[in-house]
Coordinates of C-alpha atoms in Angstrom, one line a residue:
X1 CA 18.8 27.3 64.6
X2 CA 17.7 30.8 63.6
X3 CA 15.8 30.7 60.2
X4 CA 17.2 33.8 58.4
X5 CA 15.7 35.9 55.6
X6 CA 16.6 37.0 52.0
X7 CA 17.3 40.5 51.2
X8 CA 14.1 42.0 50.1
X9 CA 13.8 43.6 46.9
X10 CA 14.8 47.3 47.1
X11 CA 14.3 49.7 43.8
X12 CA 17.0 52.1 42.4
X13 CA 20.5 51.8 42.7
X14 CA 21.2 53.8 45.6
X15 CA 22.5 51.3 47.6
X16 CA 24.6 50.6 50.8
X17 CA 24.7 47.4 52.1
X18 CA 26.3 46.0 55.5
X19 CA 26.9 42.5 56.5
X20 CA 28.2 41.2 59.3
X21 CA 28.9 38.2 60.5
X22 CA 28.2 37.1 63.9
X23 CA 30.7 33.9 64.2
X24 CA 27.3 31.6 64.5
X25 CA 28.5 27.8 63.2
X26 CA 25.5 28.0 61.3
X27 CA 26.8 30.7 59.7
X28 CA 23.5 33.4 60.5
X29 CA 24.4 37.4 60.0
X30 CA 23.0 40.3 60.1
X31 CA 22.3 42.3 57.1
X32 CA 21.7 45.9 56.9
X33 CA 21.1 48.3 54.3
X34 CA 19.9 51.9 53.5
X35 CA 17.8 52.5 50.3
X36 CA 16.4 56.4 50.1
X37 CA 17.5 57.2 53.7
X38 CA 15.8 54.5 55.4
X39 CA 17.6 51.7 57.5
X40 CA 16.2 47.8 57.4
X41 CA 17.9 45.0 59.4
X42 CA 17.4 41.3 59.2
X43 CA 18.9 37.8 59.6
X44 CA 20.2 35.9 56.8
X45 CA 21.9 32.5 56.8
X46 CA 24.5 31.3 54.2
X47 CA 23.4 28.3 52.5
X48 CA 25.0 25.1 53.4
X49 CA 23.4 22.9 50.6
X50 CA 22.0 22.9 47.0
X51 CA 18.8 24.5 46.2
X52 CA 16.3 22.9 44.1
X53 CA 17.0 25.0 41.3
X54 CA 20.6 24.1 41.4
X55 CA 21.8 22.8 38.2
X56 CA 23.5 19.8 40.0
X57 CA 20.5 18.7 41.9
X58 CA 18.8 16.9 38.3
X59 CA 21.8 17.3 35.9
X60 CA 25.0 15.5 36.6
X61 CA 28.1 17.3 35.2
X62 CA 31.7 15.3 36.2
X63 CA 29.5 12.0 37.2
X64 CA 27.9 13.8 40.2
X65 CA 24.4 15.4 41.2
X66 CA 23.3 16.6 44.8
X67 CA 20.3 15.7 46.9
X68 CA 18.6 17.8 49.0
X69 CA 20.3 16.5 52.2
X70 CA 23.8 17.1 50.4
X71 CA 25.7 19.7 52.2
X72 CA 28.5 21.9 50.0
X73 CA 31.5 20.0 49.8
X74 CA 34.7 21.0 50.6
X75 CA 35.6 20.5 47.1
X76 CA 33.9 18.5 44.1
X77 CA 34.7 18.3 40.1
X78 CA 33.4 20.4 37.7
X79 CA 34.2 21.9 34.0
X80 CA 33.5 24.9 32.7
X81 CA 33.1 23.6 29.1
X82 CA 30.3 20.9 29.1
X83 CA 31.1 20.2 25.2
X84 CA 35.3 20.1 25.4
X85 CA 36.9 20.7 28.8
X86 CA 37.9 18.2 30.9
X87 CA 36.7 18.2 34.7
X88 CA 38.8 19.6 37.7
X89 CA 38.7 20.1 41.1
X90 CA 37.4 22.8 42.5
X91 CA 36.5 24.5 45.6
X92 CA 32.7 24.0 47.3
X93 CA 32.4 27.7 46.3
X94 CA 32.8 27.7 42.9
X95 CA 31.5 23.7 42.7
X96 CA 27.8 25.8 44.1
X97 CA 28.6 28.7 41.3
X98 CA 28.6 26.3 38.5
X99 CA 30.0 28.6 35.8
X100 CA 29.7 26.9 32.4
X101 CA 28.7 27.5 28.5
X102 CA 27.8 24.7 26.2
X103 CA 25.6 23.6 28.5
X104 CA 21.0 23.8 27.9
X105 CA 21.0 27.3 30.3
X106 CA 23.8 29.0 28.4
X107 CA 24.7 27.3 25.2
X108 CA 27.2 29.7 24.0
X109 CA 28.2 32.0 26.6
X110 CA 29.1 31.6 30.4
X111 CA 26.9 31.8 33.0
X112 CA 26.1 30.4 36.8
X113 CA 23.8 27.3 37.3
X114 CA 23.1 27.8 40.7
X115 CA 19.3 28.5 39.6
X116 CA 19.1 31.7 41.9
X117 CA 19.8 34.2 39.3
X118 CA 16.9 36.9 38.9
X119 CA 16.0 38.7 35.1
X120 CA 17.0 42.1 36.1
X121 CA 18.1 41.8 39.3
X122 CA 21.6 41.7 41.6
X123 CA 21.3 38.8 43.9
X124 CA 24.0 38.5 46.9
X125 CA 24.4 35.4 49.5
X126 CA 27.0 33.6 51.5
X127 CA 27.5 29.7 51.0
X128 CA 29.5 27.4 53.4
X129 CA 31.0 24.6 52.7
X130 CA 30.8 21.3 54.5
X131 CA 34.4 22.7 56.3
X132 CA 33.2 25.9 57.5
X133 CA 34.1 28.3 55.0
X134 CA 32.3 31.0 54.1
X135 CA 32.5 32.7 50.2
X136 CA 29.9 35.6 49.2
X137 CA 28.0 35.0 46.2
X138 CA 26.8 38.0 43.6
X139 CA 24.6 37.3 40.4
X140 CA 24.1 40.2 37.8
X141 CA 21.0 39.8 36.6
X142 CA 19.9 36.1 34.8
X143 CA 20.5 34.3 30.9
X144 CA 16.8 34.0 30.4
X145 CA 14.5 35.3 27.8
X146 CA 13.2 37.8 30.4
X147 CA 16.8 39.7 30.4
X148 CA 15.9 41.8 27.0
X149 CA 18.7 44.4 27.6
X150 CA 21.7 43.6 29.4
X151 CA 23.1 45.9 32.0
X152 CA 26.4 47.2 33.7
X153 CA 27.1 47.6 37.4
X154 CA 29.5 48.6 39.3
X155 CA 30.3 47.2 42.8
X156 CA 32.6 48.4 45.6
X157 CA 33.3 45.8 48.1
X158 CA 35.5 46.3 51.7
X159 CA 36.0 44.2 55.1
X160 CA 38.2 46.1 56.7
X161 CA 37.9 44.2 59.9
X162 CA 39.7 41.1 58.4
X163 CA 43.1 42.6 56.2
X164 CA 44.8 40.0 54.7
X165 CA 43.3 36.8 55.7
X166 CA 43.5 35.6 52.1
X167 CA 40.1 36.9 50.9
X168 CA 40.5 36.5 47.1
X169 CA 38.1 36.6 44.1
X170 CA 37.8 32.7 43.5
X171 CA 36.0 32.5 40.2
X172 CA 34.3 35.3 38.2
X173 CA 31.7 35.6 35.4
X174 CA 33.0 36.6 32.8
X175 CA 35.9 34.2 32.1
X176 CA 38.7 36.4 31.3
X177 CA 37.6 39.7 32.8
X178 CA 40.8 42.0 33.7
X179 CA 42.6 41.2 36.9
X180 CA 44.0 44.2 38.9
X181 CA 44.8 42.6 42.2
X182 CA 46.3 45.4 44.1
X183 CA 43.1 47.4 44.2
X184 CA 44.0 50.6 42.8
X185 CA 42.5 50.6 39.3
X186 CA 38.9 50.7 38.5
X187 CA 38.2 53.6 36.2
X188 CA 39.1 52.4 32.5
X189 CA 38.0 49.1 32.8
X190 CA 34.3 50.3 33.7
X191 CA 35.0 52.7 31.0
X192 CA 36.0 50.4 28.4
X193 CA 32.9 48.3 28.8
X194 CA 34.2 45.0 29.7
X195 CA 34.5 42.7 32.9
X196 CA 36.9 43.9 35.1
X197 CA 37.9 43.9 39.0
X198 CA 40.8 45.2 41.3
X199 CA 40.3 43.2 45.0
X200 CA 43.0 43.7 47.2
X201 CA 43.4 40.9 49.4
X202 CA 46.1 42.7 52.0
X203 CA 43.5 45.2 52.9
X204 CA 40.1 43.2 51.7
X205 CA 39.0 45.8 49.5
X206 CA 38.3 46.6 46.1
X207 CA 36.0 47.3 42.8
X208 CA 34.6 45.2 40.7
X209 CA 32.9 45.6 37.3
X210 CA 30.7 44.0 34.8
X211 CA 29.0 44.8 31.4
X212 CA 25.9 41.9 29.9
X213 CA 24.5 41.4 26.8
X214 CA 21.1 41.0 26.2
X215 CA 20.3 37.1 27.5
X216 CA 23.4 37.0 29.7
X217 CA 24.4 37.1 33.2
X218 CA 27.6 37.9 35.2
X219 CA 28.8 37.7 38.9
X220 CA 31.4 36.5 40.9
X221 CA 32.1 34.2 44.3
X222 CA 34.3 36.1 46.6
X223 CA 35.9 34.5 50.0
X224 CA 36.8 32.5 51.7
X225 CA 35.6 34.4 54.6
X226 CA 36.5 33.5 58.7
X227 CA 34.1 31.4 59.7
X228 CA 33.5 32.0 63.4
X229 CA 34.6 35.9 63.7
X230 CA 32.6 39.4 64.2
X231 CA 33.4 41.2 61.0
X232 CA 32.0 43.5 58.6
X233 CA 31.7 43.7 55.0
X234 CA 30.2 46.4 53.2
X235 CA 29.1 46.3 49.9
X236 CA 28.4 50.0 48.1
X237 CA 26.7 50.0 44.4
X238 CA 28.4 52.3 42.4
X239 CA 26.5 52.7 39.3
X240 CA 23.7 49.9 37.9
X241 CA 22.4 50.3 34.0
X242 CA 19.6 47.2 33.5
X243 CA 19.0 45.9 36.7
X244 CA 15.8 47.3 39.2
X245 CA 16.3 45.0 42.3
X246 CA 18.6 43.8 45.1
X247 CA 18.1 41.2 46.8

């Protein structure tokens, strides 16, 4: 199998990004972005199983941790309240996001566990699940100590190749952010300074915003996504207040 690298680190917020997928089983694209007029391309796999910094690896939340050897399920059960909710099933996708408060990483607000976050960065990845299917990952920065200011970002999102294929937002950070599913609405909800997004699943398009405090984090999982097509899916950063790096 082709070993496939990260995003590097690229400064500013000038961003377009490009990946496509190549319909490998292993599930290995091609990314491609331009950053002050200059082009980069490389390989990048979607993860199949938890990371050592994956909350689930040492902590187990619903009676269940992961080893190293443990591919994504197809589903698994999780809460996103480790003090008073009860656990559900999930998809892999959002089992891998791990979004949760009352928990030792984010005590009192909601955050991922997936222990790839970055202080002051946007991180974006593809997982598969033990079934095949593919669901894009973004993390907005991290809920450490290093995160002194918060941030806002703004995020525009399309793969046209694949319209209506049933391409939804399956679990997004923060819990509660406005839902405008037909795509069309984006500019009073970045406005108003809260969480917000407008994906379109009959054309696979749409915007998405976010606005963190000091400490926190936000991001989404987005899919699921053919696994074993040629499509693209472009990503385009709008605006980004508190972040320096993509990766």
């Amino acid at each position: 199998m082709q070993t496939c690298t990260a995003w590097p680190a690229l400064l500013g917020a000038a961003i377009i990004a490009s990946v496509s997928h190549v319909g490998s089983t292993q599930g290995c694209m091609q990314a491609s972005w331009t950053a002050a007029a200059i082009r980069e391309d490389v390989p990048m796999n979607a993860l199949t199983r938890f990371p050592a910094t994956h909350y689930l690896r040492s902590n187990a939340v619903c009676g269940s941790t992961y080893g190293a050897d443990d591919n994504i399920p197809a589903t698994g059960q999780w809460t996103e309240d480790a003090i008073t909710s009860a656990c559900q099933e999930v998809s892999g996708a959002e089992l891998f996001f791990s979004l949760q408060t009352g928990s030792p990483v984010c005590p009192s607000s909601y955050c991922s566990h997936t222990g790839l976050n970055e202080a002051d960065t946007i991180v974006v990845y593809f997982v598969q699940d033990a079934v095949g299917r593919l669901s894009l990952v973004v993390h907005m920065d991290a809920a450490t100590t290093g995160n002194t200011d918060g941030g806002t970002a703004k995020l525009y999102i399309a793969a046209d190749d694949i319209p209506d294929r049933g391409v939804q937002v399956i679990k997004y950070d923060d819990v509660g952010a406005r839902n405008f599913s037909d795509g069309s609405w984006f500019g009073t909800c970045a406005n108003i300074g809260r969480d917000c997004h407008s994906w379109d699943s009959t054309v696979s398009r749409g915007y998405f915003g976010w606005t963190w405090g000091a400490g926190g984090a936000d991001g989404m999982v987005l899919g699921p996504f053919p696994p074993n097509e040629i499509y693209g899916v472009d990503f385009r950063l709008i605006s980004l207040f508190g972040a320096t790096a993509i990766k």
